[in-house]
Short mmCIF file of C-alpha atoms and ligand atoms in Angstrom, two decimals:
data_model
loop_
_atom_site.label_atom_id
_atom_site.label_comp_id
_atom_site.label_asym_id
_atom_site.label_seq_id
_atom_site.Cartn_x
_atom_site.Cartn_y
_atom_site.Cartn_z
CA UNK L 1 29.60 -7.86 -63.02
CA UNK L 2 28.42 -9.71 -66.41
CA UNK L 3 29.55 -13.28 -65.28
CA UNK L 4 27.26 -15.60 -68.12
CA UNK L 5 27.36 -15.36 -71.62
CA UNK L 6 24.88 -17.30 -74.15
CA UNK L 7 25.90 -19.11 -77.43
CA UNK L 8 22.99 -19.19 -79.47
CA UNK L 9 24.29 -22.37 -81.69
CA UNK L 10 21.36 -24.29 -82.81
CA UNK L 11 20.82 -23.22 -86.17
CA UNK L 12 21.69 -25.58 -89.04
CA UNK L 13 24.56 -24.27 -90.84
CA UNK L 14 23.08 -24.76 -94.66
CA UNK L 15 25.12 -21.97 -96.06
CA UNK L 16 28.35 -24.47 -95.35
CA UNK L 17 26.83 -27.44 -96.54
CA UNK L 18 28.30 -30.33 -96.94
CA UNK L 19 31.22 -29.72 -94.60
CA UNK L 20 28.33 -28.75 -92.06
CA UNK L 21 26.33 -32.01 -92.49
CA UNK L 22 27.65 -33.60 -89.70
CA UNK L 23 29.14 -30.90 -87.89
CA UNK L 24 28.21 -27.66 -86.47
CA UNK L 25 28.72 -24.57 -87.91
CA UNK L 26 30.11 -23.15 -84.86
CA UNK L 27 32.80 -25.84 -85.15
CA UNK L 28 34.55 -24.56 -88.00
CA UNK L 29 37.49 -23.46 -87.98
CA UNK L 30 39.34 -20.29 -89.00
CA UNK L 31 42.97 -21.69 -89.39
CA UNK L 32 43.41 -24.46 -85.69
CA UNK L 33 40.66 -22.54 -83.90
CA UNK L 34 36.98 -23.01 -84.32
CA UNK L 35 34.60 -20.16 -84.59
CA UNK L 36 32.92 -20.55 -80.69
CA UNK L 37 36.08 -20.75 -79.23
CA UNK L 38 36.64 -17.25 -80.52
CA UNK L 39 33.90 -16.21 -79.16
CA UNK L 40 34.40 -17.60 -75.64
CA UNK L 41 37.77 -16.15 -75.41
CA UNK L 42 36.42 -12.53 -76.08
CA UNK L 43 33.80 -13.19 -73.29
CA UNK L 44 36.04 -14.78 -71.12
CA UNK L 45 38.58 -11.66 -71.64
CA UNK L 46 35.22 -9.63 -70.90
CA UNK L 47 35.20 -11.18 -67.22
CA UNK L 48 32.43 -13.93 -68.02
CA UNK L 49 33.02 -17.48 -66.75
CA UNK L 50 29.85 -18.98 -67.10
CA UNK L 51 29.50 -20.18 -70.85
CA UNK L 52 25.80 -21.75 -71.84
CA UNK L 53 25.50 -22.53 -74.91
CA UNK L 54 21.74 -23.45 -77.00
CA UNK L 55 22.21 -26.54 -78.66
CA UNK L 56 20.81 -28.59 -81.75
CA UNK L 57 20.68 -32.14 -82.77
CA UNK L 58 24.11 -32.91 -83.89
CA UNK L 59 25.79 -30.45 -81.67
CA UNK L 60 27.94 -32.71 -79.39
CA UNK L 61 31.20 -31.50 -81.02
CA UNK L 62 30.63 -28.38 -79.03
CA UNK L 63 30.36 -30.31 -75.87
CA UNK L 64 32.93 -32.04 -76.61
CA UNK L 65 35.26 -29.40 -77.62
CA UNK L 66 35.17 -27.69 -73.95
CA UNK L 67 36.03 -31.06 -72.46
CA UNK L 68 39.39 -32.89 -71.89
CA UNK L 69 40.29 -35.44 -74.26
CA UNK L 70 41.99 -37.67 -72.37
CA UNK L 71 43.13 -39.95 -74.51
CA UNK L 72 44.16 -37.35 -76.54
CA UNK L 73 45.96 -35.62 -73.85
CA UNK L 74 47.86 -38.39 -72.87
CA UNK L 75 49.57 -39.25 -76.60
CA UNK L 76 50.54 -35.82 -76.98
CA UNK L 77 52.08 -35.27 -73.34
CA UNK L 78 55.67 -34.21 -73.30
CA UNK L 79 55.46 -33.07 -76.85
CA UNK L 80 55.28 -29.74 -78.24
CA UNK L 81 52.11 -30.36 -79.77
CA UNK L 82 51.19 -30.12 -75.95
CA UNK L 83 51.41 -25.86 -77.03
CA UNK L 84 48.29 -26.13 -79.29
CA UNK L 85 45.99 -26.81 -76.09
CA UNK L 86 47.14 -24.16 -73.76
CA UNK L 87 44.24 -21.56 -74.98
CA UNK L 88 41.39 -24.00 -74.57
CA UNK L 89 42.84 -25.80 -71.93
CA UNK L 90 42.71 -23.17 -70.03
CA UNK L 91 39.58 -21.96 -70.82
CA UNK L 92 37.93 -25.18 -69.10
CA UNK L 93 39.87 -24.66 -66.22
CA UNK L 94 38.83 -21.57 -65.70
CA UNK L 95 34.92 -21.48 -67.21
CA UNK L 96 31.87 -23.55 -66.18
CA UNK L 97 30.11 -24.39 -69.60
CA UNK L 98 26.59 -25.42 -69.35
CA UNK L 99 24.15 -26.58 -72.53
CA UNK L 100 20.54 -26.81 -73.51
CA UNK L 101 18.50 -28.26 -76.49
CA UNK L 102 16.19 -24.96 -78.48
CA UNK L 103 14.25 -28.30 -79.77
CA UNK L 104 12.37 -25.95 -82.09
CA UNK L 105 13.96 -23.14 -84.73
CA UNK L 106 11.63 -20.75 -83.45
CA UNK L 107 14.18 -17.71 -83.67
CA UNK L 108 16.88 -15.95 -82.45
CA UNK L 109 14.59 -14.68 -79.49
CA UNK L 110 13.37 -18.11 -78.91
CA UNK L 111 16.53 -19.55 -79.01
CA UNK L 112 18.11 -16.63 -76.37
CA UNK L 113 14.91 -17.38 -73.95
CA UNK L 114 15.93 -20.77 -73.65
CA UNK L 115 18.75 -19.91 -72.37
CA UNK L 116 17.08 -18.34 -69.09
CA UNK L 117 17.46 -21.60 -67.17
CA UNK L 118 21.40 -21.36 -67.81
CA UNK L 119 21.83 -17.91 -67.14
CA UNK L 120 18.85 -16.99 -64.68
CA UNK L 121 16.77 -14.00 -64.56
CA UNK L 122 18.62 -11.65 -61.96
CA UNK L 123 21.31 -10.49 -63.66
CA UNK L 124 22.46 -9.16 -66.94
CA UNK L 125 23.96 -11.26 -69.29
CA UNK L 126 25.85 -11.44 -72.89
CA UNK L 127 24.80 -12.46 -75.97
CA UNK L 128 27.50 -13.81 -79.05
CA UNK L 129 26.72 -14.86 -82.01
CA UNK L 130 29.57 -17.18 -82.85
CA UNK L 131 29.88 -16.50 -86.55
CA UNK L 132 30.56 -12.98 -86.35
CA UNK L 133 34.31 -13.26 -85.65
CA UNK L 134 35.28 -9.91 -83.88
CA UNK L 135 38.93 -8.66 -83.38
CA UNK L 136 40.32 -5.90 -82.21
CA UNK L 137 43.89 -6.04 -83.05
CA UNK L 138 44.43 -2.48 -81.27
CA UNK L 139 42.89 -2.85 -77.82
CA UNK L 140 40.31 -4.58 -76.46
CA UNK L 141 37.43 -7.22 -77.20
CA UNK L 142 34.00 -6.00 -78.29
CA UNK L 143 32.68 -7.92 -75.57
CA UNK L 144 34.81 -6.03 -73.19
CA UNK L 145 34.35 -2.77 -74.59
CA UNK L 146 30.42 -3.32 -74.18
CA UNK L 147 30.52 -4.64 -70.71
CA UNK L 148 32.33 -1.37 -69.92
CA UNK L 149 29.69 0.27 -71.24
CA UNK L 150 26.35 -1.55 -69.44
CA UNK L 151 28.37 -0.63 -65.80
CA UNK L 152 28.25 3.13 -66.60
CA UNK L 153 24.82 2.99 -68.52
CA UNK L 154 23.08 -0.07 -66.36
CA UNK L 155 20.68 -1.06 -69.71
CA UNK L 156 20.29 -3.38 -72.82
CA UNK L 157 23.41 -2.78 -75.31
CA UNK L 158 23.79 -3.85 -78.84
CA UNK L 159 26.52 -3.77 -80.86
CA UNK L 160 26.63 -2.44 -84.10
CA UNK L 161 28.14 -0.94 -87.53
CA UNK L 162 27.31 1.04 -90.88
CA UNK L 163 26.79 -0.91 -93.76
CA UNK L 164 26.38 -0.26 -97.55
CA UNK L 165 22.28 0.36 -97.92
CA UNK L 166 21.57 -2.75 -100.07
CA UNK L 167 23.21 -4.35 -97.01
CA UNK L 168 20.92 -4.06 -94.65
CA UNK L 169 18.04 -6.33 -95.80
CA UNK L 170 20.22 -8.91 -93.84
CA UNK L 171 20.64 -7.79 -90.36
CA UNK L 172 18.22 -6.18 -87.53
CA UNK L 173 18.81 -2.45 -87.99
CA UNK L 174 18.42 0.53 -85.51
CA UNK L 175 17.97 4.39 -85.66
CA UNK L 176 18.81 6.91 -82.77
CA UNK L 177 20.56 9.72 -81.21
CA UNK L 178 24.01 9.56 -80.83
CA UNK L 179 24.27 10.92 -77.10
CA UNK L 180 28.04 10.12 -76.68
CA UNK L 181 30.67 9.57 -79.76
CA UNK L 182 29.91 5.88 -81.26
CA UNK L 183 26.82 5.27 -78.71
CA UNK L 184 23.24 5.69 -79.62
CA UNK L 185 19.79 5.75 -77.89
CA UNK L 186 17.91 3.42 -79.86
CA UNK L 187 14.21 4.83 -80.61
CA UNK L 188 13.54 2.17 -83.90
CA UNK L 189 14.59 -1.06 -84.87
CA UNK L 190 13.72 -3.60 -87.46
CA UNK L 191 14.24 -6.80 -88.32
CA UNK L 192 15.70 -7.14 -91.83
CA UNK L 193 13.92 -4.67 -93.37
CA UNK L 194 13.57 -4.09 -97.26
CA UNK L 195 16.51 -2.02 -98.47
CA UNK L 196 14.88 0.78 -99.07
CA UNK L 197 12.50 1.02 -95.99
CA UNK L 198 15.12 1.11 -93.25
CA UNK L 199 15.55 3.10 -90.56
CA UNK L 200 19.19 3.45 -91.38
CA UNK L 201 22.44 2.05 -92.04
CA UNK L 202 23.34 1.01 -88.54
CA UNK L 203 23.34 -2.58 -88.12
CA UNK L 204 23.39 -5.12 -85.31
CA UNK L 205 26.28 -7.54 -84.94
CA UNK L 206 26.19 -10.50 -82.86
CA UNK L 207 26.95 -8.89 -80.05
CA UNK L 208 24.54 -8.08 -76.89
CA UNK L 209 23.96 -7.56 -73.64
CA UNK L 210 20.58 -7.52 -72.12
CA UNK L 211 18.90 -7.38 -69.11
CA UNK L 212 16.98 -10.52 -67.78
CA UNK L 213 13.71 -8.41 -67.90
CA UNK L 214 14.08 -9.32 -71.78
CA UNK L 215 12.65 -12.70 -70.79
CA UNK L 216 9.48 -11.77 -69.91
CA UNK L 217 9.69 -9.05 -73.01
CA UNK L 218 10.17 -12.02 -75.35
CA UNK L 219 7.32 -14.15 -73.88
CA UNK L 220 5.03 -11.54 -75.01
CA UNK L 221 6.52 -11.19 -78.21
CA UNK L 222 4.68 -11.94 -81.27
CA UNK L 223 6.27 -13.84 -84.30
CA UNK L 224 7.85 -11.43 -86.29
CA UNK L 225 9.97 -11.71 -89.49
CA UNK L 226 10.34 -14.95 -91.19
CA UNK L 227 7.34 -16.58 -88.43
CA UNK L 228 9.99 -16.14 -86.02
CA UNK L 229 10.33 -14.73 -82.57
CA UNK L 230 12.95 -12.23 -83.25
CA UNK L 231 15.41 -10.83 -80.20
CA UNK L 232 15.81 -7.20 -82.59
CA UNK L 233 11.39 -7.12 -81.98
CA UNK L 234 11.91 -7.67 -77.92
CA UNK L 235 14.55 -5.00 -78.09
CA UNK L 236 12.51 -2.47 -79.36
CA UNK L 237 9.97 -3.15 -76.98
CA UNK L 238 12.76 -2.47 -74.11
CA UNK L 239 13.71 0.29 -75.54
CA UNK L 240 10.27 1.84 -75.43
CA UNK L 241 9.80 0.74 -71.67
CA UNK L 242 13.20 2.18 -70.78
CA UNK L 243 16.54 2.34 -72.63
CA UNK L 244 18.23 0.05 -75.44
CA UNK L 245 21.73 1.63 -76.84
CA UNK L 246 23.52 0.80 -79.87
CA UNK L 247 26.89 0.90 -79.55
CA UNK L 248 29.78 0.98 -83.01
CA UNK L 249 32.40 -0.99 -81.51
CA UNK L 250 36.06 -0.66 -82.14
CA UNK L 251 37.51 -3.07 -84.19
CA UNK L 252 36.34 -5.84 -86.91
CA UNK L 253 33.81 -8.18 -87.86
CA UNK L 254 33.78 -10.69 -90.03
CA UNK L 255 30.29 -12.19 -91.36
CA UNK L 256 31.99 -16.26 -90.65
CA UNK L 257 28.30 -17.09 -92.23
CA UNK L 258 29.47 -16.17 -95.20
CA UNK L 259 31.59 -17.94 -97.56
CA UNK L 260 33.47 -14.81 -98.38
CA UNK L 261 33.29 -13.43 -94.55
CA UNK L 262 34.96 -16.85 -93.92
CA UNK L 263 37.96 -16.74 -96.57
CA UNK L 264 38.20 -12.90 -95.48
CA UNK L 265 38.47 -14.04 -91.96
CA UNK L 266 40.95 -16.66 -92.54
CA UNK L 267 43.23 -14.19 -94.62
CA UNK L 268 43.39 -12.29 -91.84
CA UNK L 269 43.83 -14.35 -89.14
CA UNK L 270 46.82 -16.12 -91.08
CA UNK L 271 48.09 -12.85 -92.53
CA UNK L 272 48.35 -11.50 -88.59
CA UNK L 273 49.02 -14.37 -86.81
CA UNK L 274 53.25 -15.05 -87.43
CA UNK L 275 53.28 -17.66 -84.98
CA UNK L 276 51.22 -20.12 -86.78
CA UNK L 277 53.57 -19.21 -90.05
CA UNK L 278 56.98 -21.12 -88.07
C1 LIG P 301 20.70 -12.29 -86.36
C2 LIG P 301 19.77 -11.19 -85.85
C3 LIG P 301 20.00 -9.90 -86.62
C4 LIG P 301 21.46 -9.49 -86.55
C5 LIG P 301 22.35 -10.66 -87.03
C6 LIG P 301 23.82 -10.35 -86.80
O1 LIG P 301 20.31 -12.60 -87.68
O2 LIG P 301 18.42 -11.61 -85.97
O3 LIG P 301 19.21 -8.86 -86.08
O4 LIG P 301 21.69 -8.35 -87.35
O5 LIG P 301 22.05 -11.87 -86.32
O6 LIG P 301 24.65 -11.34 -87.33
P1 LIG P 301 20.85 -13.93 -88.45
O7 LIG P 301 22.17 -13.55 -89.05
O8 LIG P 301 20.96 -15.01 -87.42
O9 LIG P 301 19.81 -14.22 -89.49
#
Protein backbone atom coordinates (compact mmCIF):
# COMPACT_ATOMS: atom_id res chain seq x y z
CA UNK A 1 0.00 0.00 0.00
CA UNK A 2 3.00 2.53 0.96
CA UNK A 3 4.75 2.34 -2.52
CA UNK A 4 7.19 5.90 -2.20
CA UNK A 5 9.54 6.64 0.29
CA UNK A 6 11.46 10.16 0.71
CA UNK A 7 15.24 10.65 1.48
CA UNK A 8 15.54 13.86 2.97
CA UNK A 9 19.50 14.25 2.00
CA UNK A 10 20.23 17.83 1.52
CA UNK A 11 21.74 18.85 4.59
CA UNK A 12 25.49 19.55 4.68
CA UNK A 13 27.14 16.97 6.66
CA UNK A 14 29.50 19.46 8.93
CA UNK A 15 29.66 17.08 11.80
CA UNK A 16 31.94 14.74 9.24
CA UNK A 17 33.92 17.37 7.93
CA UNK A 18 36.49 17.05 5.94
CA UNK A 19 35.66 13.59 4.64
CA UNK A 20 32.15 15.26 3.87
CA UNK A 21 33.56 18.23 1.87
CA UNK A 22 33.07 16.81 -1.26
CA UNK A 23 30.82 14.13 -0.56
CA UNK A 24 27.54 13.59 0.97
CA UNK A 25 26.93 12.51 4.19
CA UNK A 26 24.51 10.01 3.12
CA UNK A 27 27.38 8.48 1.12
CA UNK A 28 29.33 7.21 3.85
CA UNK A 29 29.86 4.17 4.45
CA UNK A 30 29.45 1.74 7.35
CA UNK A 31 32.00 -1.02 6.32
CA UNK A 32 31.22 -1.50 1.76
CA UNK A 33 27.73 -0.06 2.20
CA UNK A 34 26.82 3.55 2.39
CA UNK A 35 24.37 4.89 4.85
CA UNK A 36 21.20 5.55 2.08
CA UNK A 37 21.56 2.34 0.74
CA UNK A 38 20.62 1.05 4.16
CA UNK A 39 17.96 2.88 4.22
CA UNK A 40 16.52 1.96 0.81
CA UNK A 41 16.86 -1.64 1.51
CA UNK A 42 14.65 -1.38 4.74
CA UNK A 43 12.03 0.50 2.57
CA UNK A 44 12.34 -1.60 -0.21
CA UNK A 45 11.90 -4.78 2.28
CA UNK A 46 8.83 -2.54 3.53
CA UNK A 47 7.15 -2.99 -0.07
CA UNK A 48 8.22 0.63 -1.39
CA UNK A 49 9.66 0.88 -4.91
CA UNK A 50 9.51 4.35 -5.58
CA UNK A 51 12.70 6.01 -3.95
CA UNK A 52 12.83 10.14 -4.20
CA UNK A 53 15.32 11.45 -2.71
CA UNK A 54 15.82 15.72 -1.74
CA UNK A 55 18.99 16.69 -2.97
CA UNK A 56 21.80 19.42 -2.34
CA UNK A 57 24.56 20.93 -4.30
CA UNK A 58 27.17 18.32 -4.36
CA UNK A 59 24.84 15.44 -4.13
CA UNK A 60 25.44 13.60 -7.47
CA UNK A 61 27.19 10.66 -5.72
CA UNK A 62 23.72 9.69 -4.68
CA UNK A 63 22.53 9.73 -8.21
CA UNK A 64 25.11 8.12 -9.18
CA UNK A 65 25.20 5.42 -6.70
CA UNK A 66 21.58 4.02 -7.87
CA UNK A 67 22.87 3.91 -11.42
CA UNK A 68 24.90 1.27 -13.39
CA UNK A 69 28.43 1.87 -13.78
CA UNK A 70 29.10 0.54 -16.81
CA UNK A 71 32.40 0.77 -17.16
CA UNK A 72 32.70 -0.47 -13.95
CA UNK A 73 30.52 -3.36 -14.58
CA UNK A 74 32.23 -4.46 -17.42
CA UNK A 75 36.04 -4.79 -15.71
CA UNK A 76 34.68 -6.66 -12.97
CA UNK A 77 32.43 -9.18 -15.08
CA UNK A 78 33.22 -12.80 -14.58
CA UNK A 79 34.95 -12.06 -11.35
CA UNK A 80 33.89 -12.59 -7.94
CA UNK A 81 34.05 -9.10 -7.16
CA UNK A 82 30.86 -9.32 -9.46
CA UNK A 83 29.20 -10.60 -5.59
CA UNK A 84 29.68 -7.08 -4.07
CA UNK A 85 26.92 -5.59 -6.55
CA UNK A 86 24.19 -8.09 -6.21
CA UNK A 87 22.35 -5.94 -3.26
CA UNK A 88 22.35 -2.68 -5.15
CA UNK A 89 22.14 -4.11 -8.34
CA UNK A 90 19.21 -5.31 -7.64
CA UNK A 91 17.79 -2.63 -6.00
CA UNK A 92 17.81 -0.56 -9.42
CA UNK A 93 16.27 -3.23 -11.08
CA UNK A 94 13.67 -3.40 -9.06
CA UNK A 95 13.10 0.53 -7.72
CA UNK A 96 12.37 3.70 -9.72
CA UNK A 97 14.56 6.46 -7.95
CA UNK A 98 13.57 9.94 -8.64
CA UNK A 99 15.50 13.35 -7.22
CA UNK A 100 14.87 16.97 -6.48
CA UNK A 101 16.99 20.06 -5.44
CA UNK A 102 15.51 21.64 -1.50
CA UNK A 103 17.60 24.80 -2.99
CA UNK A 104 17.09 26.38 0.43
CA UNK A 105 17.92 24.71 4.17
CA UNK A 106 14.68 25.75 5.26
CA UNK A 107 14.07 22.51 7.49
CA UNK A 108 13.27 19.18 7.79
CA UNK A 109 9.52 20.11 6.93
CA UNK A 110 10.64 22.16 4.08
CA UNK A 111 12.83 19.75 2.85
CA UNK A 112 9.90 16.71 3.16
CA UNK A 113 7.35 19.24 1.21
CA UNK A 114 9.56 19.30 -1.58
CA UNK A 115 9.28 16.12 -1.99
CA UNK A 116 5.39 16.31 -2.88
CA UNK A 117 6.12 16.49 -6.61
CA UNK A 118 8.01 12.98 -6.28
CA UNK A 119 5.68 11.33 -4.20
CA UNK A 120 2.22 13.13 -4.94
CA UNK A 121 -0.47 14.05 -2.64
CA UNK A 122 -2.93 10.94 -2.76
CA UNK A 123 -1.34 8.57 -0.96
CA UNK A 124 0.64 7.94 2.14
CA UNK A 125 4.13 7.84 2.03
CA UNK A 126 7.51 7.10 4.16
CA UNK A 127 9.85 9.18 5.53
CA UNK A 128 13.89 7.93 6.38
CA UNK A 129 16.27 9.74 7.62
CA UNK A 130 19.38 8.09 6.26
CA UNK A 131 21.69 8.55 9.20
CA UNK A 132 19.75 6.77 11.64
CA UNK A 133 20.93 3.25 10.70
CA UNK A 134 18.11 0.85 11.95
CA UNK A 135 18.49 -3.01 12.29
CA UNK A 136 16.61 -5.45 13.47
CA UNK A 137 18.71 -8.45 13.68
CA UNK A 138 15.59 -10.53 15.10
CA UNK A 139 12.77 -9.90 12.63
CA UNK A 140 11.80 -7.35 10.63
CA UNK A 141 12.71 -3.69 9.36
CA UNK A 142 11.38 -0.66 11.23
CA UNK A 143 10.07 0.44 8.09
CA UNK A 144 8.14 -2.71 7.76
CA UNK A 145 7.02 -2.97 11.15
CA UNK A 146 5.47 0.69 10.74
CA UNK A 147 3.86 0.12 7.44
CA UNK A 148 2.11 -2.77 9.22
CA UNK A 149 1.01 -0.54 11.50
CA UNK A 150 -0.52 2.62 9.18
CA UNK A 151 -2.81 -0.46 7.30
CA UNK A 152 -4.51 -1.33 10.64
CA UNK A 153 -4.46 2.35 12.06
CA UNK A 154 -4.88 4.34 8.46
CA UNK A 155 -2.91 7.71 10.12
CA UNK A 156 0.49 9.60 10.49
CA UNK A 157 3.13 7.21 12.38
CA UNK A 158 6.38 8.11 13.91
CA UNK A 159 8.86 6.12 15.12
CA UNK A 160 10.38 6.43 18.25
CA UNK A 161 12.51 5.46 21.54
CA UNK A 162 13.36 6.46 25.30
CA UNK A 163 16.32 8.30 25.81
CA UNK A 164 18.42 9.44 28.84
CA UNK A 165 16.67 13.08 29.83
CA UNK A 166 19.72 15.27 29.00
CA UNK A 167 19.18 13.49 25.66
CA UNK A 168 16.43 14.88 24.46
CA UNK A 169 17.41 18.53 23.74
CA UNK A 170 18.44 16.84 20.37
CA UNK A 171 15.51 15.21 18.86
CA UNK A 172 11.61 16.17 18.34
CA UNK A 173 9.97 14.58 21.38
CA UNK A 174 6.32 13.35 21.98
CA UNK A 175 3.97 12.58 24.98
CA UNK A 176 0.80 10.27 24.86
CA UNK A 177 -1.25 7.37 25.80
CA UNK A 178 -0.03 4.18 25.18
CA UNK A 179 -3.34 2.55 23.69
CA UNK A 180 -1.65 -0.74 22.56
CA UNK A 181 1.89 -2.18 24.02
CA UNK A 182 4.81 0.07 22.32
CA UNK A 183 2.14 2.42 20.39
CA UNK A 184 1.09 5.80 21.56
CA UNK A 185 -1.54 8.48 20.69
CA UNK A 186 0.45 11.44 20.40
CA UNK A 187 -1.34 14.56 22.20
CA UNK A 188 2.26 16.87 22.47
CA UNK A 189 5.26 17.18 20.64
CA UNK A 190 8.23 19.45 20.53
CA UNK A 191 10.93 20.22 18.68
CA UNK A 192 14.17 19.89 20.66
CA UNK A 193 13.07 21.13 23.65
CA UNK A 194 15.32 22.27 26.70
CA UNK A 195 16.13 19.24 28.83
CA UNK A 196 14.25 20.00 31.42
CA UNK A 197 10.99 21.31 29.72
CA UNK A 198 10.07 18.18 27.78
CA UNK A 199 7.18 16.45 27.44
CA UNK A 200 9.02 13.24 27.99
CA UNK A 201 11.61 10.88 27.17
CA UNK A 202 10.14 9.48 24.00
CA UNK A 203 11.96 10.51 21.05
CA UNK A 204 11.51 10.55 17.29
CA UNK A 205 13.83 8.58 15.04
CA UNK A 206 14.09 9.06 11.47
CA UNK A 207 11.47 7.13 10.74
CA UNK A 208 7.81 8.26 9.41
CA UNK A 209 5.00 7.79 7.68
CA UNK A 210 2.54 10.47 6.93
CA UNK A 211 -0.32 11.18 5.15
CA UNK A 212 -0.18 13.58 2.07
CA UNK A 213 -2.65 15.93 3.94
CA UNK A 214 0.75 16.89 5.82
CA UNK A 215 1.48 19.01 2.75
CA UNK A 216 -0.97 21.37 3.08
CA UNK A 217 -0.31 21.13 7.15
CA UNK A 218 3.27 22.23 6.46
CA UNK A 219 2.35 25.12 4.09
CA UNK A 220 0.69 26.68 6.95
CA UNK A 221 3.32 26.04 9.24
CA UNK A 222 5.16 28.74 10.84
CA UNK A 223 9.05 28.68 11.33
CA UNK A 224 9.66 26.99 14.34
CA UNK A 225 12.92 25.96 16.11
CA UNK A 226 16.17 27.09 14.80
CA UNK A 227 13.98 29.63 11.96
CA UNK A 228 13.11 26.45 10.51
CA UNK A 229 9.99 24.81 9.24
CA UNK A 230 10.05 21.80 11.36
CA UNK A 231 8.08 18.33 10.20
CA UNK A 232 7.78 17.43 14.46
CA UNK A 233 5.52 21.28 14.43
CA UNK A 234 3.21 19.93 11.28
CA UNK A 235 2.82 16.72 13.19
CA UNK A 236 1.40 18.10 16.07
CA UNK A 237 -0.89 20.03 14.15
CA UNK A 238 -2.18 16.52 12.55
CA UNK A 239 -2.43 15.15 15.49
CA UNK A 240 -4.79 17.77 16.81
CA UNK A 241 -6.97 17.58 13.53
CA UNK A 242 -7.08 13.79 13.77
CA UNK A 243 -4.53 11.17 14.88
CA UNK A 244 -0.53 11.08 14.93
CA UNK A 245 0.92 7.75 16.80
CA UNK A 246 4.26 7.15 18.06
CA UNK A 247 5.33 3.97 17.69
CA UNK A 248 8.88 2.19 19.85
CA UNK A 249 10.03 0.04 17.21
CA UNK A 250 11.76 -3.24 17.61
CA UNK A 251 15.20 -3.28 17.08
CA UNK A 252 18.26 -0.63 16.92
CA UNK A 253 19.29 2.66 15.99
CA UNK A 254 22.28 4.04 15.57
CA UNK A 255 22.69 8.05 15.58
CA UNK A 256 25.27 7.60 11.96
CA UNK A 257 25.38 11.64 12.66
CA UNK A 258 27.39 11.05 15.23
CA UNK A 259 30.94 10.29 15.34
CA UNK A 260 30.43 7.79 18.08
CA UNK A 261 26.87 6.53 16.57
CA UNK A 262 29.11 5.93 13.49
CA UNK A 263 32.10 3.84 15.13
CA UNK A 264 29.18 2.12 17.24
CA UNK A 265 27.49 1.33 14.03
CA UNK A 266 30.44 0.04 12.30
CA UNK A 267 31.36 -2.29 15.36
CA UNK A 268 28.36 -3.75 14.91
CA UNK A 269 27.85 -4.19 11.55
CA UNK A 270 31.46 -5.86 11.32
CA UNK A 271 31.06 -7.68 14.62
CA UNK A 272 27.61 -9.37 12.99
CA UNK A 273 28.32 -9.53 9.62
CA UNK A 274 30.86 -13.01 9.23
CA UNK A 275 30.69 -12.84 5.66
CA UNK A 276 32.57 -9.72 5.17
CA UNK A 277 35.27 -11.31 7.86
CA UNK A 278 36.38 -14.34 4.89
C1 LIG B 1 15.38 15.55 12.85
C2 LIG B 1 14.00 15.92 13.39
C3 LIG B 1 13.87 15.50 14.85
C4 LIG B 1 14.17 14.02 15.00
C5 LIG B 1 15.56 13.69 14.39
C6 LIG B 1 15.80 12.20 14.36
O1 LIG B 1 16.34 16.34 13.52
O2 LIG B 1 13.80 17.31 13.25
O3 LIG B 1 12.57 15.75 15.31
O4 LIG B 1 14.15 13.65 16.37
O5 LIG B 1 15.65 14.17 13.04
O6 LIG B 1 17.09 11.89 13.92
P1 LIG B 1 17.88 16.47 13.01
O7 LIG B 1 18.60 15.30 13.60
O8 LIG B 1 17.83 16.44 11.51
O9 LIG B 1 18.36 17.77 13.55
Amino acid sequence: MIKRCLFPAAGYGTRFLPATKAMPKEMLPILTKPLIQYGVEEAYEAGCTIMATITGRGKRAITDHFDISYELEHQIQGSDKEELLVGIRALIKNCTFTYTPQNEMKGLGDAIHKGKALVGDTAPFAVILADDLCVNPDGEGVMTQMVKLYEKYKCSIVAIMEVPHDQVHKYGVISGREIEKDIFLIDDMVEKPDNDKTPSNLVIIGRYILTPDIFKIIEDTKPGKNGEIQITDALLTQSKKGMVLGYKFQGKRFDCGSLDGFVEATNYFYNNLKELKK
